[in-house]
Amino acid sequence: MTTDLLKSPERITTQLSERFKKEIVSGKYPADRPMPSFSALAERFGISKSTIHEAFKELAQEGFLFIKQGKGAFVNPKKIQKRGVLKLKDVAVIAFNVFSPNDNYMVPFLEAVHPLALDKKINLHYQFVRGMSLLSPENSFLREAIAERRYQGLLLASPLDTADLRWLHSLQIPFVAATSHYNLAIPQVLMDNALAARLAGDALVKRGARRFAVFTGPVSWQREKIVPYAREIVDEFTLLQERSGLSIDFVNCEYNYQDAKAKALAVCFNGKPYDAYFFQSDVIAKGVLAAFREKGADPSKLLTVNYFDHEEYIATLNIRKPLHELGSESFRLLEGVLSGKVKSETIRLKPELISKEKAHG
C-alpha cells in the first residue's frame, strides 16, 4: 500500500493524477498497450476502483490518456518525454517456501542465474511465498513490492496459481515461469519430466525389474492449468505399467527428508520387497535410503534411480535434471520478454541418463 496517497483523503484523486502524470511522462507505460486495469491499480495503491476511475477521467480531460471503449485506457504518446529502453536492474526469483537445507533443487538453478545477473549488473532478490499464491494475505509485502514495480522482471521458480499470473499480466510485469508446466500461452521453460520417467523405466526393465516403488513429490501441486513434475512422472510410469504389465506403486512425498523417510518406512517393509526404486529428487532419495539403513539394509544392494538435482551418485542409476539450463534459459527468455521480442514461448529441456553406474555409499 502506498501510504503517502492516504495522508490526505480529500486530495487523493488529485494526488493520484499527479503521480500518473509523472509516470506517463517518464515513459513507464508503453503507448501501444493499455494501462493496467482498475483492479490491479486499486490493489497496488490500496484504494477503490472508483478512485482510480476518477483519476483516469482527469487524465483523459488533460490529454494524458485516451479512453477506448472496451479496450481500456491508453497513454497519449505525445506526453512521453523519456523513451529510454527499459533495462533489467532488479529481478525477483520467486519460489514456494518449501525448500529445506537438505533440498538441492534450487542450487544449480541459482548457480546458473547468479553469474548472468552479476555480469550484467542486475540485482537478484530471492523471495519465498507462503502457500501457493501471491494473492494470499500473508504475501502482502511481496505483492506490494511487485505492484510498486521494485522489480523489472520476475523468474517464477515455483508454480504460482494462475490467478497470480493474471494479476501479473494486468500489471504488465515481465515474467518467465521456470517451473511446472502451465497449459497457458506464457513465456515458460520446462523440463521434460515424462522423458525422465521413460529413461528410468527403460533402464530398470532392461535390468530385469518388474515391481517398482516410485517416490515422487506432491501431486497436490496440480491446480488450474498447472501440471506438476510429479503428475508428469506418475502419468508416464502409468503408461509404462499398462504397456509392459509391470507392478508399480506410487508414493507421494513432500520435498522433505523426514517425510520421505517416514513414507518409505511405511510402505517398503510390509511385504514382498520391490525390485527397484525411483526417486524424484535428491532430498527424497536421501530420506528413502535412510529408512533402509535404519532397518539394517544395505542401500548399495538396491536397484535405484534418482532424478537428481545436484548430487550425481546417490543412486545406482542417475538421471540429471537440466536445472542449470533451466536457470540460464529462463534468464535469457526474461530478457527477450522485456525487450518485447518474446510474447509467449515454451522451451523444453531434456534430462540426461548418466551412463556410468555407481553405487552409493
Short mmCIF file of C-alpha atoms in Angstrom, two decimals:
data_model
loop_
_atom_site.label_atom_id
_atom_site.label_comp_id
_atom_site.label_asym_id
_atom_site.label_seq_id
_atom_site.Cartn_x
_atom_site.Cartn_y
_atom_site.Cartn_z
CA MET A 1 0.00 0.00 0.00
CA THR A 2 1.33 3.47 -0.85
CA THR A 3 0.86 5.38 2.36
CA ASP A 4 1.63 8.85 1.00
CA LEU A 5 -1.56 8.65 -1.05
CA LEU A 6 -3.62 8.07 2.07
CA LYS A 7 -2.42 11.02 4.15
CA SER A 8 -4.88 13.44 2.55
CA PRO A 9 -8.01 11.51 1.60
CA GLU A 10 -9.73 14.66 0.32
CA ARG A 11 -6.97 15.15 -2.25
CA ILE A 12 -6.43 11.52 -3.17
CA THR A 13 -7.74 11.78 -6.76
CA THR A 14 -5.57 14.81 -7.48
CA GLN A 15 -2.53 13.17 -5.87
CA LEU A 16 -3.10 10.05 -7.90
CA SER A 17 -3.47 12.02 -11.14
CA GLU A 18 -0.22 13.87 -10.50
CA ARG A 19 1.59 10.63 -9.80
CA PHE A 20 0.29 9.05 -13.02
CA LYS A 21 1.33 12.15 -14.98
CA LYS A 22 4.92 11.78 -13.78
CA GLU A 23 4.92 8.08 -14.64
CA ILE A 24 3.40 8.70 -18.08
CA VAL A 25 5.91 11.44 -18.90
CA SER A 26 8.79 9.21 -17.78
CA GLY A 27 7.75 6.53 -20.28
CA LYS A 28 6.78 3.96 -17.67
CA TYR A 29 3.64 2.92 -19.56
CA PRO A 30 4.01 1.90 -23.26
CA ALA A 31 1.66 3.80 -25.57
CA ASP A 32 0.84 0.70 -27.62
CA ARG A 33 -0.60 -1.27 -24.67
CA PRO A 34 -3.49 -0.48 -22.34
CA MET A 35 -2.80 0.82 -18.87
CA PRO A 36 -3.09 -1.71 -16.01
CA SER A 37 -6.68 -2.48 -15.04
CA PHE A 38 -8.60 -0.55 -12.38
CA SER A 39 -8.50 -3.68 -10.20
CA ALA A 40 -4.72 -4.04 -10.47
CA LEU A 41 -4.11 -0.36 -9.74
CA ALA A 42 -6.57 -0.38 -6.85
CA GLU A 43 -4.66 -3.34 -5.40
CA ARG A 44 -1.37 -1.53 -5.95
CA PHE A 45 -2.42 1.63 -4.11
CA GLY A 46 -4.83 0.10 -1.62
CA ILE A 47 -7.73 2.29 -2.74
CA SER A 48 -11.06 1.81 -4.51
CA LYS A 49 -11.51 1.21 -8.23
CA SER A 50 -13.84 4.23 -8.38
CA THR A 51 -10.98 6.47 -7.21
CA ILE A 52 -8.76 5.12 -9.99
CA HIS A 53 -11.59 5.76 -12.43
CA GLU A 54 -11.91 9.39 -11.32
CA ALA A 55 -8.17 9.91 -11.69
CA PHE A 56 -8.27 8.43 -15.20
CA LYS A 57 -11.10 10.80 -16.12
CA GLU A 58 -8.96 13.76 -15.04
CA LEU A 59 -6.01 12.47 -17.04
CA ALA A 60 -8.19 11.97 -20.12
CA GLN A 61 -9.54 15.53 -19.83
CA GLU A 62 -5.98 16.85 -19.70
CA GLY A 63 -4.91 14.78 -22.71
CA PHE A 64 -2.66 12.29 -20.92
CA LEU A 65 -4.90 9.30 -21.64
CA PHE A 66 -7.19 8.11 -24.41
CA ILE A 67 -10.13 6.01 -23.22
CA LYS A 68 -11.09 3.36 -25.80
CA GLN A 69 -14.43 1.70 -25.17
CA GLY A 70 -13.96 -1.98 -24.38
CA LYS A 71 -10.18 -1.79 -24.79
CA GLY A 72 -9.06 0.26 -21.81
CA ALA A 73 -7.03 3.43 -21.31
CA PHE A 74 -4.00 4.21 -23.48
CA VAL A 75 -1.23 6.74 -22.92
CA ASN A 76 -1.01 9.70 -25.29
CA PRO A 77 2.42 9.11 -26.89
CA LYS A 78 2.93 12.87 -27.26
CA LYS A 79 3.10 13.15 -23.48
CA ILE A 80 6.01 10.74 -23.20
CA GLN A 81 9.23 12.71 -22.93
CA LYS A 82 11.65 9.98 -21.98
CA ARG A 83 11.66 6.96 -24.27
CA GLY A 84 14.70 5.13 -22.93
CA VAL A 85 14.70 1.36 -23.28
CA LEU A 86 13.63 -0.37 -20.07
CA LYS A 87 16.54 -2.29 -18.60
CA LEU A 88 16.72 -5.03 -16.03
CA LYS A 89 18.12 -3.66 -12.79
CA ASP A 90 16.28 -5.75 -10.22
CA VAL A 91 14.90 -9.26 -10.78
CA ALA A 92 12.97 -11.29 -8.22
CA VAL A 93 13.29 -15.08 -8.12
CA ILE A 94 10.02 -16.29 -6.57
CA ALA A 95 9.60 -19.76 -5.08
CA PHE A 96 7.43 -21.59 -2.57
CA ASN A 97 8.72 -21.58 0.99
CA VAL A 98 9.24 -25.36 1.00
CA PHE A 99 12.95 -25.73 0.38
CA SER A 100 14.97 -27.06 3.30
CA PRO A 101 18.73 -27.29 3.96
CA ASN A 102 18.53 -30.90 2.71
CA ASP A 103 16.99 -29.87 -0.61
CA ASN A 104 19.32 -29.28 -3.58
CA TYR A 105 16.67 -28.24 -6.11
CA MET A 106 17.44 -24.50 -6.19
CA VAL A 107 21.24 -24.88 -6.11
CA PRO A 108 22.04 -25.46 -9.83
CA PHE A 109 19.23 -23.10 -10.90
CA LEU A 110 20.72 -20.24 -8.88
CA GLU A 111 24.28 -21.20 -9.85
CA ALA A 112 23.23 -20.54 -13.46
CA VAL A 113 21.28 -17.34 -12.84
CA HIS A 114 23.69 -15.62 -10.44
CA PRO A 115 26.72 -15.16 -12.77
CA LEU A 116 24.48 -13.96 -15.62
CA ALA A 117 22.97 -11.32 -13.35
CA LEU A 118 26.39 -10.39 -11.95
CA ASP A 119 27.83 -9.98 -15.44
CA LYS A 120 25.01 -7.59 -16.38
CA LYS A 121 25.00 -5.75 -13.04
CA ILE A 122 21.48 -6.95 -12.22
CA ASN A 123 20.39 -7.30 -8.60
CA LEU A 124 18.74 -10.63 -7.75
CA HIS A 125 16.14 -10.75 -4.98
CA TYR A 126 15.14 -14.18 -3.63
CA GLN A 127 11.54 -14.10 -2.42
CA PHE A 128 9.77 -17.06 -0.84
CA VAL A 129 5.97 -17.34 -0.97
CA ARG A 130 3.87 -18.75 1.83
CA GLY A 131 1.29 -21.10 0.40
CA MET A 132 0.85 -21.21 -3.36
CA SER A 133 -0.41 -17.73 -4.22
CA LEU A 134 0.95 -14.21 -4.14
CA LEU A 135 -2.62 -13.04 -3.62
CA SER A 136 -2.98 -14.63 -0.18
CA PRO A 137 -2.88 -12.15 2.74
CA GLU A 138 0.40 -13.45 4.19
CA ASN A 139 2.23 -12.43 1.00
CA SER A 140 1.06 -8.81 1.03
CA PHE A 141 4.60 -7.42 1.46
CA LEU A 142 5.90 -9.17 -1.66
CA ARG A 143 2.72 -8.34 -3.58
CA GLU A 144 3.17 -4.69 -2.67
CA ALA A 145 6.80 -4.73 -3.85
CA ILE A 146 5.74 -6.19 -7.21
CA ALA A 147 2.86 -3.75 -7.64
CA GLU A 148 5.20 -0.85 -6.85
CA ARG A 149 7.46 -2.09 -9.66
CA ARG A 150 10.52 -2.56 -7.50
CA TYR A 151 11.47 -5.35 -9.92
CA GLN A 152 11.64 -5.05 -13.69
CA GLY A 153 11.19 -8.79 -14.12
CA LEU A 154 10.29 -11.99 -12.29
CA LEU A 155 11.55 -15.58 -12.52
CA LEU A 156 8.88 -17.92 -11.17
CA ALA A 157 10.70 -20.96 -9.76
CA SER A 158 7.52 -22.50 -8.27
CA PRO A 159 4.03 -22.88 -9.80
CA LEU A 160 2.02 -19.90 -8.57
CA ASP A 161 -1.75 -20.01 -9.05
CA THR A 162 -2.98 -18.97 -12.49
CA ALA A 163 -4.84 -16.10 -10.79
CA ASP A 164 -1.41 -14.75 -9.85
CA LEU A 165 -0.34 -14.83 -13.49
CA ARG A 166 -3.45 -12.91 -14.50
CA TRP A 167 -2.64 -10.32 -11.83
CA LEU A 168 0.96 -10.00 -13.05
CA HIS A 169 -0.27 -9.67 -16.63
CA SER A 170 -2.66 -6.88 -15.60
CA LEU A 171 0.31 -5.02 -14.07
CA GLN A 172 2.34 -5.60 -17.25
CA ILE A 173 5.18 -7.09 -15.20
CA PRO A 174 7.52 -9.20 -17.38
CA PHE A 175 7.87 -12.73 -16.04
CA VAL A 176 9.03 -16.20 -17.06
CA ALA A 177 7.78 -19.43 -15.49
CA ALA A 178 10.68 -21.80 -14.82
CA THR A 179 8.69 -24.45 -13.01
CA SER A 180 5.77 -26.82 -13.60
CA HIS A 181 4.04 -26.90 -16.96
CA TYR A 182 1.33 -24.26 -17.40
CA ASN A 183 -1.21 -25.07 -20.10
CA LEU A 184 -1.18 -21.38 -20.97
CA ALA A 185 0.36 -19.20 -23.68
CA ILE A 186 3.03 -17.63 -21.46
CA PRO A 187 6.83 -17.49 -21.62
CA GLN A 188 7.99 -20.63 -19.82
CA VAL A 189 10.94 -23.00 -19.62
CA LEU A 190 10.13 -26.64 -18.86
CA MET A 191 11.98 -29.83 -18.05
CA ASP A 192 10.79 -32.92 -19.91
CA ASN A 193 9.92 -34.91 -16.80
CA ALA A 194 7.99 -37.51 -18.80
CA LEU A 195 11.22 -38.29 -20.66
CA ALA A 196 12.98 -38.76 -17.32
CA ALA A 197 10.37 -41.34 -16.32
CA ARG A 198 10.76 -43.15 -19.67
CA LEU A 199 14.55 -43.22 -19.31
CA ALA A 200 14.22 -44.60 -15.78
CA GLY A 201 11.59 -47.17 -16.71
CA ASP A 202 13.51 -48.46 -19.72
CA ALA A 203 16.74 -48.72 -17.71
CA LEU A 204 15.06 -50.64 -14.89
CA VAL A 205 13.22 -53.04 -17.21
CA LYS A 206 16.49 -53.80 -19.02
CA ARG A 207 17.91 -54.80 -15.65
CA GLY A 208 15.04 -57.20 -15.03
CA ALA A 209 12.92 -55.12 -12.65
CA ARG A 210 9.18 -55.84 -12.72
CA ARG A 211 7.96 -54.32 -9.47
CA PHE A 212 8.78 -50.66 -8.75
CA ALA A 213 8.20 -48.15 -5.97
CA VAL A 214 8.09 -44.65 -7.45
CA PHE A 215 8.67 -41.89 -4.89
CA THR A 216 7.55 -38.52 -6.25
CA GLY A 217 6.99 -35.02 -4.96
CA PRO A 218 3.49 -33.76 -4.14
CA VAL A 219 0.85 -34.41 -6.80
CA SER A 220 -1.33 -31.96 -4.81
CA TRP A 221 0.50 -29.10 -6.53
CA GLN A 222 -1.73 -29.81 -9.54
CA ARG A 223 -4.20 -26.94 -9.92
CA GLU A 224 -5.97 -24.99 -12.67
CA LYS A 225 -3.86 -25.22 -15.85
CA ILE A 226 -0.84 -26.45 -13.84
CA VAL A 227 0.78 -29.88 -14.32
CA PRO A 228 3.40 -30.51 -11.59
CA TYR A 229 6.51 -32.63 -12.11
CA ALA A 230 5.04 -35.44 -10.03
CA ARG A 231 1.94 -35.69 -12.25
CA GLU A 232 4.04 -35.92 -15.42
CA ILE A 233 6.17 -38.66 -13.86
CA VAL A 234 3.21 -40.64 -12.48
CA ASP A 235 1.38 -40.44 -15.81
CA GLU A 236 4.41 -41.70 -17.74
CA PHE A 237 5.07 -44.59 -15.34
CA THR A 238 1.36 -45.48 -15.52
CA LEU A 239 1.63 -45.76 -19.31
CA LEU A 240 4.69 -47.98 -18.89
CA GLN A 241 2.80 -50.13 -16.40
CA GLU A 242 -0.13 -50.57 -18.78
CA ARG A 243 2.12 -51.26 -21.76
CA SER A 244 4.52 -53.68 -20.07
CA GLY A 245 2.41 -55.33 -17.37
CA LEU A 246 4.61 -54.03 -14.57
CA SER A 247 3.58 -53.60 -10.95
CA ILE A 248 4.22 -50.01 -9.84
CA ASP A 249 3.29 -48.36 -6.54
CA PHE A 250 3.34 -44.57 -6.31
CA VAL A 251 4.36 -42.84 -3.09
CA ASN A 252 3.82 -39.08 -2.93
CA CYS A 253 6.18 -37.21 -0.60
CA GLU A 254 6.78 -33.64 0.42
CA TYR A 255 10.16 -32.23 -0.60
CA ASN A 256 11.35 -33.14 2.86
CA TYR A 257 13.88 -35.69 4.14
CA GLN A 258 11.85 -36.73 7.18
CA ASP A 259 8.62 -37.12 5.21
CA ALA A 260 10.31 -39.27 2.54
CA LYS A 261 11.92 -41.42 5.23
CA ALA A 262 8.59 -41.89 7.05
CA LYS A 263 6.80 -42.80 3.80
CA ALA A 264 9.48 -45.38 2.97
CA LEU A 265 9.27 -46.95 6.44
CA ALA A 266 5.51 -47.24 5.97
CA VAL A 267 5.48 -48.90 2.54
CA CYS A 268 8.78 -50.69 1.89
CA PHE A 269 8.93 -53.20 4.73
CA ASN A 270 5.43 -54.66 4.92
CA GLY A 271 5.53 -57.45 2.37
CA LYS A 272 7.34 -58.55 -0.74
CA PRO A 273 10.28 -56.23 -1.49
CA TYR A 274 10.36 -54.15 -4.64
CA ASP A 275 12.77 -54.91 -7.47
CA ALA A 276 13.61 -51.23 -7.97
CA TYR A 277 13.03 -47.73 -6.64
CA PHE A 278 12.69 -44.37 -8.40
CA PHE A 279 13.23 -41.05 -6.61
CA GLN A 280 12.13 -37.68 -7.99
CA SER A 281 14.79 -35.63 -6.17
CA ASP A 282 17.91 -35.74 -4.02
CA VAL A 283 16.08 -34.97 -0.79
CA ILE A 284 13.52 -37.72 -1.40
CA ALA A 285 16.26 -40.21 -2.32
CA LYS A 286 18.21 -39.44 0.85
CA GLY A 287 15.13 -39.82 3.02
CA VAL A 288 14.12 -43.17 1.50
CA LEU A 289 17.63 -44.62 1.64
CA ALA A 290 17.93 -43.51 5.28
CA ALA A 291 14.87 -45.66 6.01
CA PHE A 292 16.66 -48.71 4.59
CA ARG A 293 19.74 -48.00 6.69
CA GLU A 294 17.55 -47.68 9.78
CA LYS A 295 16.14 -51.14 9.02
CA GLY A 296 19.64 -52.57 8.67
CA ALA A 297 19.50 -52.93 4.89
CA ASP A 298 22.41 -52.00 2.61
CA PRO A 299 21.20 -49.35 0.11
CA SER A 300 24.06 -50.19 -2.27
CA LYS A 301 22.42 -53.58 -2.87
CA LEU A 302 19.23 -51.95 -4.17
CA LEU A 303 18.43 -51.12 -7.79
CA THR A 304 17.63 -47.41 -7.64
CA VAL A 305 17.21 -44.44 -9.97
CA ASN A 306 17.47 -40.84 -8.79
CA TYR A 307 16.21 -37.97 -10.96
CA PHE A 308 18.87 -35.85 -9.34
CA ASP A 309 19.09 -32.15 -8.66
CA HIS A 310 22.74 -31.69 -7.73
CA GLU A 311 24.31 -34.89 -6.37
CA GLU A 312 25.03 -37.29 -9.23
CA TYR A 313 25.72 -40.58 -7.49
CA ILE A 314 23.20 -41.08 -4.71
CA ALA A 315 21.57 -43.99 -6.56
CA THR A 316 22.62 -46.90 -8.78
CA LEU A 317 21.42 -45.04 -11.87
CA ASN A 318 21.17 -41.27 -12.07
CA ILE A 319 19.19 -39.01 -14.40
CA ARG A 320 20.28 -35.38 -14.46
CA LYS A 321 17.62 -32.71 -14.16
CA PRO A 322 18.55 -29.85 -16.54
CA LEU A 323 18.25 -27.32 -13.71
CA HIS A 324 21.33 -25.34 -14.72
CA GLU A 325 19.85 -24.87 -18.19
CA LEU A 326 16.50 -24.04 -16.58
CA GLY A 327 18.18 -21.09 -14.86
CA SER A 328 20.17 -19.82 -17.84
CA GLU A 329 17.37 -20.26 -20.39
CA SER A 330 14.75 -18.62 -18.18
CA PHE A 331 17.05 -15.63 -17.62
CA ARG A 332 17.64 -15.33 -21.37
CA LEU A 333 13.92 -15.60 -22.05
CA LEU A 334 13.14 -12.90 -19.47
CA GLU A 335 15.45 -10.54 -21.32
CA GLY A 336 13.55 -11.34 -24.51
CA VAL A 337 10.20 -10.65 -22.85
CA LEU A 338 11.46 -7.32 -21.51
CA SER A 339 12.74 -6.25 -24.93
CA GLY A 340 9.37 -7.04 -26.49
CA LYS A 341 10.85 -9.69 -28.80
CA VAL A 342 9.05 -12.52 -26.96
CA LYS A 343 5.35 -12.65 -26.11
CA SER A 344 4.88 -16.32 -25.30
CA GLU A 345 7.39 -19.06 -25.90
CA THR A 346 7.86 -22.53 -24.46
CA ILE A 347 11.35 -24.01 -24.17
CA ARG A 348 11.57 -27.69 -23.25
CA LEU A 349 14.79 -29.08 -21.76
CA LYS A 350 15.80 -32.74 -21.85
CA PRO A 351 17.09 -34.71 -18.84
CA GLU A 352 20.11 -36.97 -19.29
CA LEU A 353 20.77 -40.51 -18.09
CA ILE A 354 24.26 -40.67 -16.58
CA SER A 355 25.78 -43.61 -18.42
CA LYS A 356 28.24 -44.82 -15.81
CA GLU A 357 26.61 -46.70 -12.95
CA LYS A 358 27.86 -46.07 -9.45
CA ALA A 359 26.67 -47.45 -6.17
CA HIS A 360 26.21 -45.01 -3.36
CA GLY A 361 27.92 -45.31 -0.01
#
